[in-house]
Amino acid sequence: MNRPGTTAAPATPPDLYGRPRADRYLRFLDRVTSLYLPAVTRPRRPGRRPAPSGATPRELVVAGRHRLADDVVALRLTAPDASPLPRWQPGAHVDLLLPSGRMRSYSLCGDPADRAAYRVAVRRLPDGGGGSVEVHGLRTGARLGMRGPRNAFPFAAEPAVLLLAGGIGITPLWPMAAEAARRGLDWRLVHCGRSRAALPFAAELRALAERHPGRVEIHCDDEAGTPDAADLLRRAPAGAAVYCCGPAPMLAAVRAAFDEGPASALHVERFAPAPVAGGSPFELLLRRSGTVLPVPADRSALDVLRAYDPATPYSCRQGFCGVCTVTVTAGTVEHRDGRPAAGDRCDGEPGRMRVCVSRAPAGERVELDL
């Protein structure tokens, strides 16, 4: 008889024939399950975030590198075993896990039909977050991790398109131009930059222009002055779709002038985060240390976290990739995620927050598991 408040240990089952002595095989199974079940059902320790779906990076090796322009280097990336890489479409990017642990997003700018290798081009920014400087220091044979590809800037291949690139913003647009030419679309490409020496893909663009006269235009500030957005948009065929990637001032000017031009649709991609719009001040409480960090109306939670801890992980800074996602243990989150892959959106999941874009209501406090 059991004493009140105690539970009898389960008896070892009889053998397969119901005899009272224990069967060795069933005794073995009983032992295995007694060890296995507690292990797989053990509660997750506080503060540990489960890895998001598809987060395990694919390993790539730097198979080649060459200089494309002043402060721009291109990397050719392959699988270590030379196996085919995932398919991608113009406008796609990958998230590269660098040897330092930094994760950075770069547009694919090679040939989508070439599944043996990916190509990315990166401009060195000495005053940036360190990712571009690290990429420029990589040598042939270096190993990287990769997530993706994913596409937040898809090319719809409309019958008429105008492609506007500013500087390194040519990277997602170059494959679009090649695809438009392959499909026989009515297309134009304008590449703007400070000088010819600063513009990547110069040789490839010259070759494209020779094959398709009148469709490729290079505009250099030191030769023709700063381009006028309205003038650039007048290059669009009537009813065309415009794809634009470049620095924030260029995108703002194109948006402001768009309605007066002949095009009917505008698609843009940034390589820097957009300014905070409609933000209000709030606070972050870091649960593990008790530190309270004020977030001003014009700064993101990621900006504040990086100022407090420069090792804070991030990549796209636009709400797509999920690298900066943290666990929320208390408070209300205003989710402002971009267009992430299906099933990867934080909206409606109060326990997660992409700190590069999401915020809290005015004056409120969000507690993060940091």
mmCIF file of C-alpha atoms in Angstrom:
data_model
loop_
_atom_site.group_PDB
_atom_site.id
_atom_site.type_symbol
_atom_site.label_atom_id
_atom_site.label_comp_id
_atom_site.label_asym_id
_atom_site.label_seq_id
_atom_site.Cartn_x
_atom_site.Cartn_y
_atom_site.Cartn_z
ATOM 1 C CA MET A 1 0.000 0.000 0.000
ATOM 2 C CA ASN A 2 1.254 3.470 -0.861
ATOM 3 C CA ARG A 3 1.544 6.167 1.753
ATOM 4 C CA PRO A 4 -0.632 9.261 1.074
ATOM 5 C CA GLY A 5 1.156 11.691 -1.272
ATOM 6 C CA THR A 6 3.433 9.030 -2.754
ATOM 7 C CA THR A 7 3.282 7.217 -6.065
ATOM 8 C CA ALA A 8 4.442 3.690 -6.611
ATOM 9 C CA ALA A 9 7.218 3.208 -9.128
ATOM 10 C CA PRO A 10 5.883 1.479 -12.234
ATOM 11 C CA ALA A 11 6.592 -2.206 -12.154
ATOM 12 C CA THR A 12 8.725 -3.716 -14.857
ATOM 13 C CA PRO A 13 6.298 -5.370 -17.290
ATOM 14 C CA PRO A 14 6.088 -9.139 -17.429
ATOM 15 C CA ASP A 15 7.527 -11.045 -20.327
ATOM 16 C CA LEU A 16 5.707 -11.426 -23.647
ATOM 17 C CA TYR A 17 3.875 -14.503 -22.382
ATOM 18 C CA GLY A 18 2.526 -12.801 -19.239
ATOM 19 C CA ARG A 19 4.851 -14.630 -16.890
ATOM 20 C CA PRO A 20 5.802 -12.694 -13.738
ATOM 21 C CA ARG A 21 9.500 -12.614 -14.438
ATOM 22 C CA ALA A 22 10.749 -9.654 -16.462
ATOM 23 C CA ASP A 23 11.424 -10.046 -20.134
ATOM 24 C CA ARG A 24 14.902 -8.763 -20.995
ATOM 25 C CA TYR A 25 13.742 -7.031 -24.207
ATOM 26 C CA LEU A 26 10.880 -5.202 -22.497
ATOM 27 C CA ARG A 27 13.177 -4.311 -19.610
ATOM 28 C CA PHE A 28 15.535 -2.744 -22.178
ATOM 29 C CA LEU A 29 12.688 -0.746 -23.786
ATOM 30 C CA ASP A 30 11.525 0.419 -20.369
ATOM 31 C CA ARG A 31 15.011 1.673 -19.590
ATOM 32 C CA VAL A 32 15.335 3.501 -22.916
ATOM 33 C CA THR A 33 11.993 5.296 -22.597
ATOM 34 C CA SER A 34 12.734 6.289 -19.008
ATOM 35 C CA LEU A 35 15.798 8.144 -20.242
ATOM 36 C CA TYR A 36 14.567 9.348 -23.638
ATOM 37 C CA LEU A 37 11.223 10.907 -22.748
ATOM 38 C CA PRO A 38 12.527 13.235 -20.013
ATOM 39 C CA ALA A 39 15.279 14.380 -22.353
ATOM 40 C CA VAL A 40 13.023 15.294 -25.280
ATOM 41 C CA THR A 41 10.303 16.862 -23.127
ATOM 42 C CA ARG A 42 12.605 18.900 -20.900
ATOM 43 C CA PRO A 43 11.404 22.542 -20.785
ATOM 44 C CA ARG A 44 13.527 24.991 -22.757
ATOM 45 C CA ARG A 45 15.761 27.039 -20.508
ATOM 46 C CA PRO A 46 14.707 30.678 -20.062
ATOM 47 C CA GLY A 47 16.368 33.067 -22.453
ATOM 48 C CA ARG A 48 17.070 30.536 -25.177
ATOM 49 C CA ARG A 49 15.398 31.334 -28.479
ATOM 50 C CA PRO A 50 14.497 28.479 -30.813
ATOM 51 C CA ALA A 51 16.168 28.832 -34.177
ATOM 52 C CA PRO A 52 13.704 30.018 -36.826
ATOM 53 C CA SER A 53 12.647 27.642 -39.543
ATOM 54 C CA GLY A 54 15.312 27.315 -42.212
ATOM 55 C CA ALA A 55 17.863 29.125 -40.041
ATOM 56 C CA THR A 56 20.633 26.523 -40.412
ATOM 57 C CA PRO A 57 23.103 28.192 -42.777
ATOM 58 C CA ARG A 58 24.293 26.461 -45.924
ATOM 59 C CA GLU A 59 28.084 26.445 -46.194
ATOM 60 C CA LEU A 60 29.690 28.274 -49.119
ATOM 61 C CA VAL A 61 33.300 28.812 -50.110
ATOM 62 C CA VAL A 62 34.806 31.892 -51.757
ATOM 63 C CA ALA A 63 35.848 30.456 -55.126
ATOM 64 C CA GLY A 64 37.009 33.776 -56.582
ATOM 65 C CA ARG A 65 37.134 37.494 -55.975
ATOM 66 C CA HIS A 66 37.892 40.496 -58.166
ATOM 67 C CA ARG A 67 37.678 44.268 -58.013
ATOM 68 C CA LEU A 68 34.716 45.767 -59.888
ATOM 69 C CA ALA A 69 35.265 49.468 -59.166
ATOM 70 C CA ASP A 70 36.694 51.807 -56.560
ATOM 71 C CA ASP A 71 35.940 50.164 -53.195
ATOM 72 C CA VAL A 72 33.742 47.460 -54.783
ATOM 73 C CA VAL A 73 34.694 43.788 -54.742
ATOM 74 C CA ALA A 74 32.785 40.851 -56.249
ATOM 75 C CA LEU A 75 32.822 37.385 -54.697
ATOM 76 C CA ARG A 76 32.076 34.139 -56.526
ATOM 77 C CA LEU A 77 30.562 31.696 -54.027
ATOM 78 C CA THR A 78 30.203 27.948 -54.539
ATOM 79 C CA ALA A 79 29.233 24.883 -52.508
ATOM 80 C CA PRO A 80 32.283 23.093 -51.037
ATOM 81 C CA ASP A 81 31.265 19.884 -52.836
ATOM 82 C CA ALA A 82 30.396 21.717 -56.093
ATOM 83 C CA SER A 83 26.730 20.712 -55.749
ATOM 84 C CA PRO A 84 24.090 22.916 -57.430
ATOM 85 C CA LEU A 85 22.922 25.920 -55.428
ATOM 86 C CA PRO A 86 19.232 26.795 -54.910
ATOM 87 C CA ARG A 87 17.451 28.502 -57.780
ATOM 88 C CA TRP A 88 16.838 32.235 -57.625
ATOM 89 C CA GLN A 89 15.166 35.006 -59.622
ATOM 90 C CA PRO A 90 16.288 38.588 -60.374
ATOM 91 C CA GLY A 91 15.924 40.799 -57.314
ATOM 92 C CA ALA A 92 16.808 38.030 -54.847
ATOM 93 C CA HIS A 93 19.333 38.353 -52.037
ATOM 94 C CA VAL A 94 21.126 36.059 -49.623
ATOM 95 C CA ASP A 95 22.063 36.498 -45.976
ATOM 96 C CA LEU A 96 25.764 35.738 -45.512
ATOM 97 C CA LEU A 97 27.100 34.621 -42.140
ATOM 98 C CA LEU A 98 30.635 36.029 -42.038
ATOM 99 C CA PRO A 99 33.516 34.452 -40.090
ATOM 100 C CA SER A 100 33.116 37.077 -37.333
ATOM 101 C CA GLY A 101 29.506 36.000 -36.758
ATOM 102 C CA ARG A 102 28.047 39.068 -38.501
ATOM 103 C CA MET A 103 25.067 38.390 -40.771
ATOM 104 C CA ARG A 104 24.695 40.663 -43.803
ATOM 105 C CA SER A 105 22.272 40.723 -46.755
ATOM 106 C CA TYR A 106 23.587 41.097 -50.303
ATOM 107 C CA SER A 107 21.771 41.061 -53.637
ATOM 108 C CA LEU A 108 22.642 38.279 -56.055
ATOM 109 C CA CYS A 109 24.074 39.837 -59.199
ATOM 110 C CA GLY A 110 25.151 36.875 -61.302
ATOM 111 C CA ASP A 111 23.275 34.723 -63.790
ATOM 112 C CA PRO A 112 20.228 32.914 -62.346
ATOM 113 C CA ALA A 113 20.864 30.092 -64.809
ATOM 114 C CA ASP A 114 24.299 29.456 -63.264
ATOM 115 C CA ARG A 115 23.533 27.161 -60.342
ATOM 116 C CA ALA A 116 27.207 26.338 -59.862
ATOM 117 C CA ALA A 117 27.923 29.689 -58.205
ATOM 118 C CA TYR A 118 26.440 32.852 -56.757
ATOM 119 C CA ARG A 119 27.929 36.308 -57.211
ATOM 120 C CA VAL A 120 27.640 39.229 -54.799
ATOM 121 C CA ALA A 121 29.219 42.667 -55.071
ATOM 122 C CA VAL A 122 29.972 44.740 -51.975
ATOM 123 C CA ARG A 123 31.085 48.343 -51.613
ATOM 124 C CA ARG A 124 33.492 48.966 -48.755
ATOM 125 C CA LEU A 125 32.055 51.356 -46.157
ATOM 126 C CA PRO A 126 34.748 52.185 -43.593
ATOM 127 C CA ASP A 127 32.220 53.905 -41.319
ATOM 128 C CA GLY A 128 29.566 51.190 -41.608
ATOM 129 C CA GLY A 129 28.829 48.289 -39.292
ATOM 130 C CA GLY A 130 31.975 46.357 -40.215
ATOM 131 C CA GLY A 131 30.407 43.807 -42.560
ATOM 132 C CA SER A 132 31.620 45.335 -45.829
ATOM 133 C CA VAL A 133 35.146 45.774 -44.468
ATOM 134 C CA GLU A 134 35.176 42.118 -43.448
ATOM 135 C CA VAL A 135 33.930 41.002 -46.867
ATOM 136 C CA HIS A 136 36.723 42.961 -48.539
ATOM 137 C CA GLY A 137 39.209 41.096 -46.362
ATOM 138 C CA LEU A 138 37.988 37.637 -47.423
ATOM 139 C CA ARG A 139 40.306 35.598 -49.612
ATOM 140 C CA THR A 140 39.771 32.656 -51.948
ATOM 141 C CA GLY A 141 39.033 29.545 -49.916
ATOM 142 C CA ALA A 142 37.286 31.350 -47.039
ATOM 143 C CA ARG A 143 34.163 29.609 -45.708
ATOM 144 C CA LEU A 144 30.859 31.406 -45.155
ATOM 145 C CA GLY A 145 27.375 30.488 -44.036
ATOM 146 C CA MET A 146 24.350 31.415 -46.153
ATOM 147 C CA ARG A 147 20.609 31.679 -45.642
ATOM 148 C CA GLY A 148 18.298 32.094 -48.606
ATOM 149 C CA PRO A 149 18.007 33.072 -51.335
ATOM 150 C CA ARG A 150 14.858 35.076 -50.722
ATOM 151 C CA ASN A 151 13.260 37.808 -52.787
ATOM 152 C CA ALA A 152 11.798 41.025 -51.366
ATOM 153 C CA PHE A 153 12.271 42.882 -54.690
ATOM 154 C CA PRO A 154 10.847 40.497 -57.322
ATOM 155 C CA PHE A 155 11.009 41.318 -61.014
ATOM 156 C CA ALA A 156 7.535 40.896 -62.550
ATOM 157 C CA ALA A 157 8.830 41.238 -66.138
ATOM 158 C CA GLU A 158 6.181 43.746 -67.203
ATOM 159 C CA PRO A 159 6.095 44.437 -70.978
ATOM 160 C CA ALA A 160 7.842 47.808 -70.453
ATOM 161 C CA VAL A 161 10.305 48.581 -67.659
ATOM 162 C CA LEU A 162 12.702 51.320 -66.594
ATOM 163 C CA LEU A 163 15.560 50.283 -64.303
ATOM 164 C CA LEU A 164 17.126 53.099 -62.254
ATOM 165 C CA ALA A 165 20.306 52.266 -60.352
ATOM 166 C CA GLY A 166 22.335 54.461 -58.030
ATOM 167 C CA GLY A 167 25.900 53.286 -57.399
ATOM 168 C CA ILE A 168 26.008 49.818 -55.833
ATOM 169 C CA GLY A 169 22.215 49.735 -56.317
ATOM 170 C CA ILE A 170 22.964 48.188 -59.708
ATOM 171 C CA THR A 171 23.391 44.786 -58.036
ATOM 172 C CA PRO A 172 19.715 43.667 -58.044
ATOM 173 C CA LEU A 173 18.982 45.523 -61.300
ATOM 174 C CA TRP A 174 21.748 43.988 -63.410
ATOM 175 C CA PRO A 175 20.069 40.530 -63.489
ATOM 176 C CA MET A 176 16.748 42.282 -64.236
ATOM 177 C CA ALA A 177 18.263 44.004 -67.264
ATOM 178 C CA ALA A 178 19.663 40.714 -68.539
ATOM 179 C CA GLU A 179 16.271 39.031 -68.015
ATOM 180 C CA ALA A 180 14.402 41.879 -69.748
ATOM 181 C CA ALA A 181 16.739 41.598 -72.731
ATOM 182 C CA ARG A 182 16.348 37.819 -72.821
ATOM 183 C CA ARG A 183 12.551 38.124 -72.819
ATOM 184 C CA GLY A 184 12.503 40.824 -75.486
ATOM 185 C CA LEU A 185 10.805 43.406 -73.257
ATOM 186 C CA ASP A 186 10.752 47.147 -73.916
ATOM 187 C CA TRP A 187 13.347 48.120 -71.308
ATOM 188 C CA ARG A 188 15.770 50.886 -70.350
ATOM 189 C CA LEU A 189 18.556 50.912 -67.762
ATOM 190 C CA VAL A 190 20.088 54.081 -66.295
ATOM 191 C CA HIS A 191 23.069 53.694 -63.952
ATOM 192 C CA CYS A 192 23.966 56.798 -61.948
ATOM 193 C CA GLY A 193 27.062 57.416 -59.845
ATOM 194 C CA ARG A 194 29.732 59.853 -58.768
ATOM 195 C CA SER A 195 32.216 58.878 -61.488
ATOM 196 C CA ARG A 196 32.909 56.083 -63.944
ATOM 197 C CA ALA A 197 35.622 54.720 -61.677
ATOM 198 C CA ALA A 198 33.019 54.323 -58.898
ATOM 199 C CA LEU A 199 30.469 52.425 -61.008
ATOM 200 C CA PRO A 200 30.610 48.615 -60.830
ATOM 201 C CA PHE A 201 29.903 46.344 -63.818
ATOM 202 C CA ALA A 202 31.273 48.927 -66.267
ATOM 203 C CA ALA A 203 32.610 46.328 -68.718
ATOM 204 C CA GLU A 204 29.459 44.206 -68.558
ATOM 205 C CA LEU A 205 27.239 47.240 -69.038
ATOM 206 C CA ARG A 206 29.271 48.332 -72.057
ATOM 207 C CA ALA A 207 28.834 44.885 -73.575
ATOM 208 C CA LEU A 208 25.091 44.975 -72.855
ATOM 209 C CA ALA A 209 24.829 48.427 -74.458
ATOM 210 C CA GLU A 210 26.612 47.193 -77.571
ATOM 211 C CA ARG A 211 24.181 44.311 -77.937
ATOM 212 C CA HIS A 212 21.162 46.551 -77.263
ATOM 213 C CA PRO A 213 21.849 50.060 -78.591
ATOM 214 C CA GLY A 214 19.912 52.881 -76.970
ATOM 215 C CA ARG A 215 18.818 50.891 -73.924
ATOM 216 C CA VAL A 216 21.708 51.440 -71.474
ATOM 217 C CA GLU A 217 22.697 54.875 -70.172
ATOM 218 C CA ILE A 218 25.495 55.809 -67.772
ATOM 219 C CA HIS A 219 25.139 59.091 -65.851
ATOM 220 C CA CYS A 220 28.163 60.346 -63.887
ATOM 221 C CA ASP A 221 27.915 63.310 -61.533
ATOM 222 C CA ASP A 222 31.438 64.543 -62.356
ATOM 223 C CA GLU A 223 30.511 64.715 -66.052
ATOM 224 C CA ALA A 224 26.846 65.752 -66.158
ATOM 225 C CA GLY A 225 26.001 66.914 -62.648
ATOM 226 C CA THR A 226 23.521 65.384 -60.233
ATOM 227 C CA PRO A 227 20.668 63.751 -62.167
ATOM 228 C CA ASP A 228 17.140 65.132 -61.922
ATOM 229 C CA ALA A 229 14.620 62.486 -60.870
ATOM 230 C CA ALA A 230 11.851 63.826 -63.103
ATOM 231 C CA ASP A 231 14.233 63.747 -66.058
ATOM 232 C CA LEU A 232 15.217 60.145 -65.289
ATOM 233 C CA LEU A 233 11.576 59.082 -65.114
ATOM 234 C CA ARG A 234 10.863 60.596 -68.530
ATOM 235 C CA ARG A 235 12.970 57.762 -69.974
ATOM 236 C CA ALA A 236 10.208 55.317 -69.044
ATOM 237 C CA PRO A 237 7.959 54.047 -71.848
ATOM 238 C CA ALA A 238 4.284 54.928 -71.340
ATOM 239 C CA GLY A 239 2.716 52.682 -68.730
ATOM 240 C CA ALA A 240 6.038 51.153 -67.770
ATOM 241 C CA ALA A 241 7.005 49.743 -64.399
ATOM 242 C CA VAL A 242 9.977 51.433 -62.724
ATOM 243 C CA TYR A 243 12.445 49.462 -60.588
ATOM 244 C CA CYS A 244 14.757 51.655 -58.543
ATOM 245 C CA CYS A 245 17.562 50.826 -56.114
ATOM 246 C CA GLY A 246 19.990 53.370 -54.732
ATOM 247 C CA PRO A 247 20.766 55.733 -51.868
ATOM 248 C CA ALA A 248 17.927 57.194 -49.815
ATOM 249 C CA PRO A 249 18.012 60.682 -51.420
ATOM 250 C CA MET A 250 17.660 59.138 -54.883
ATOM 251 C CA LEU A 251 14.709 57.003 -53.824
ATOM 252 C CA ALA A 252 13.004 59.966 -52.158
ATOM 253 C CA ALA A 253 13.436 62.108 -55.279
ATOM 254 C CA VAL A 254 12.094 59.378 -57.551
ATOM 255 C CA ARG A 255 9.063 58.870 -55.320
ATOM 256 C CA ALA A 256 8.354 62.614 -55.249
ATOM 257 C CA ALA A 257 8.559 62.963 -59.048
ATOM 258 C CA PHE A 258 6.890 59.701 -60.000
ATOM 259 C CA ASP A 259 3.300 60.868 -60.393
ATOM 260 C CA GLU A 260 4.306 63.402 -63.060
ATOM 261 C CA GLY A 261 6.039 60.810 -65.239
ATOM 262 C CA PRO A 262 4.716 58.354 -67.841
ATOM 263 C CA ALA A 263 5.226 55.179 -65.779
ATOM 264 C CA SER A 264 2.389 53.379 -64.016
ATOM 265 C CA ALA A 265 4.124 51.405 -61.240
ATOM 266 C CA LEU A 266 7.103 51.955 -58.958
ATOM 267 C CA HIS A 267 9.121 49.265 -57.156
ATOM 268 C CA VAL A 268 12.021 50.260 -54.906
ATOM 269 C CA GLU A 269 14.639 48.556 -52.793
ATOM 270 C CA ARG A 270 16.862 50.219 -50.247
ATOM 271 C CA PHE A 271 20.372 49.261 -49.253
ATOM 272 C CA ALA A 272 20.034 51.380 -46.130
ATOM 273 C CA PRO A 273 17.152 51.436 -43.641
ATOM 274 C CA ALA A 274 14.324 53.840 -44.252
ATOM 275 C CA PRO A 275 13.929 56.718 -41.800
ATOM 276 C CA VAL A 276 11.564 55.963 -38.942
ATOM 277 C CA ALA A 277 8.071 57.132 -39.905
ATOM 278 C CA GLY A 278 5.307 57.780 -37.416
ATOM 279 C CA GLY A 279 7.439 56.732 -34.477
ATOM 280 C CA SER A 280 6.863 57.651 -30.846
ATOM 281 C CA PRO A 281 9.281 57.389 -27.924
ATOM 282 C CA PHE A 282 9.141 54.201 -25.850
ATOM 283 C CA GLU A 283 11.430 52.124 -23.632
ATOM 284 C CA LEU A 284 13.217 48.784 -23.764
ATOM 285 C CA LEU A 285 13.755 46.816 -20.575
ATOM 286 C CA LEU A 286 16.521 44.214 -20.842
ATOM 287 C CA ARG A 287 15.210 41.484 -18.568
ATOM 288 C CA ARG A 288 18.505 39.830 -17.657
ATOM 289 C CA SER A 289 20.291 42.970 -16.515
ATOM 290 C CA GLY A 290 17.366 45.213 -15.615
ATOM 291 C CA THR A 291 18.748 47.933 -17.915
ATOM 292 C CA VAL A 292 16.202 50.407 -19.295
ATOM 293 C CA LEU A 293 16.984 51.953 -22.700
ATOM 294 C CA PRO A 294 14.925 54.915 -23.978
ATOM 295 C CA VAL A 295 14.111 54.742 -27.710
ATOM 296 C CA PRO A 296 13.556 58.184 -29.281
ATOM 297 C CA ALA A 297 10.826 58.752 -31.850
ATOM 298 C CA ASP A 298 13.314 59.019 -34.713
ATOM 299 C CA ARG A 299 15.483 55.969 -33.900
ATOM 300 C CA SER A 300 14.842 52.249 -34.111
ATOM 301 C CA ALA A 301 15.076 49.805 -31.237
ATOM 302 C CA LEU A 302 17.981 48.195 -33.103
ATOM 303 C CA ASP A 303 19.873 51.514 -33.213
ATOM 304 C CA VAL A 304 19.527 51.842 -29.444
ATOM 305 C CA LEU A 305 20.474 48.215 -28.778
ATOM 306 C CA ARG A 306 23.561 48.502 -30.989
ATOM 307 C CA ALA A 307 24.645 51.659 -29.183
ATOM 308 C CA TYR A 308 24.352 49.727 -25.908
ATOM 309 C CA ASP A 309 25.888 46.490 -27.272
ATOM 310 C CA PRO A 310 27.694 46.721 -30.651
ATOM 311 C CA ALA A 311 27.548 42.909 -30.949
ATOM 312 C CA THR A 312 23.735 42.970 -31.331
ATOM 313 C CA PRO A 313 22.995 40.814 -34.413
ATOM 314 C CA TYR A 314 21.288 42.326 -37.446
ATOM 315 C CA SER A 315 21.351 42.118 -41.231
ATOM 316 C CA CYS A 316 18.773 43.700 -43.573
ATOM 317 C CA ARG A 317 17.466 46.402 -41.162
ATOM 318 C CA GLN A 318 14.168 46.390 -43.096
ATOM 319 C CA GLY A 319 12.168 43.685 -41.338
ATOM 320 C CA PHE A 320 12.748 40.913 -43.869
ATOM 321 C CA CYS A 321 15.495 38.542 -42.755
ATOM 322 C CA GLY A 322 14.648 37.957 -39.078
ATOM 323 C CA VAL A 323 18.264 38.028 -37.844
ATOM 324 C CA CYS A 324 17.472 40.701 -35.238
ATOM 325 C CA THR A 325 14.371 38.923 -33.866
ATOM 326 C CA VAL A 326 14.277 38.819 -30.064
ATOM 327 C CA THR A 327 11.899 37.291 -27.542
ATOM 328 C CA VAL A 328 9.451 39.674 -25.825
ATOM 329 C CA THR A 329 8.584 38.728 -22.260
ATOM 330 C CA ALA A 330 6.228 41.635 -21.482
ATOM 331 C CA GLY A 331 4.674 44.633 -23.189
ATOM 332 C CA THR A 332 2.878 45.453 -26.421
ATOM 333 C CA VAL A 333 4.676 45.381 -29.784
ATOM 334 C CA GLU A 334 3.703 47.361 -32.884
ATOM 335 C CA HIS A 335 4.834 44.952 -35.605
ATOM 336 C CA ARG A 336 6.136 46.704 -38.715
ATOM 337 C CA ASP A 337 7.703 43.753 -40.507
ATOM 338 C CA GLY A 338 8.389 44.030 -44.206
ATOM 339 C CA ARG A 339 7.499 41.325 -46.702
ATOM 340 C CA PRO A 340 9.128 38.247 -45.138
ATOM 341 C CA ALA A 341 8.793 34.725 -46.387
ATOM 342 C CA ALA A 342 5.517 32.964 -45.628
ATOM 343 C CA GLY A 343 5.402 31.661 -42.093
ATOM 344 C CA ASP A 344 8.219 33.937 -40.953
ATOM 345 C CA ARG A 345 6.231 37.032 -40.006
ATOM 346 C CA CYS A 346 6.231 38.250 -36.408
ATOM 347 C CA ASP A 347 2.872 40.008 -36.787
ATOM 348 C CA GLY A 348 0.377 38.354 -34.488
ATOM 349 C CA GLU A 349 3.100 36.625 -32.469
ATOM 350 C CA PRO A 350 3.425 38.761 -29.322
ATOM 351 C CA GLY A 351 6.408 36.764 -28.104
ATOM 352 C CA ARG A 352 8.725 37.958 -30.878
ATOM 353 C CA MET A 353 9.923 41.313 -32.176
ATOM 354 C CA ARG A 354 12.099 42.371 -35.086
ATOM 355 C CA VAL A 355 13.854 45.264 -33.425
ATOM 356 C CA CYS A 356 15.056 46.842 -36.677
ATOM 357 C CA VAL A 357 11.525 48.031 -37.540
ATOM 358 C CA SER A 358 8.999 47.123 -34.831
ATOM 359 C CA ARG A 359 8.244 49.451 -31.936
ATOM 360 C CA ALA A 360 5.997 49.908 -28.917
ATOM 361 C CA PRO A 361 3.097 52.337 -28.432
ATOM 362 C CA ALA A 362 3.999 55.828 -27.266
ATOM 363 C CA GLY A 363 5.370 55.954 -23.747
ATOM 364 C CA GLU A 364 5.105 52.226 -23.140
ATOM 365 C CA ARG A 365 7.819 49.730 -22.180
ATOM 366 C CA VAL A 366 8.683 46.444 -23.877
ATOM 367 C CA GLU A 367 10.622 43.839 -21.914
ATOM 368 C CA LEU A 368 13.095 41.838 -24.010
ATOM 369 C CA ASP A 369 14.714 38.539 -23.063
ATOM 370 C CA LEU A 370 18.200 40.069 -23.302
#
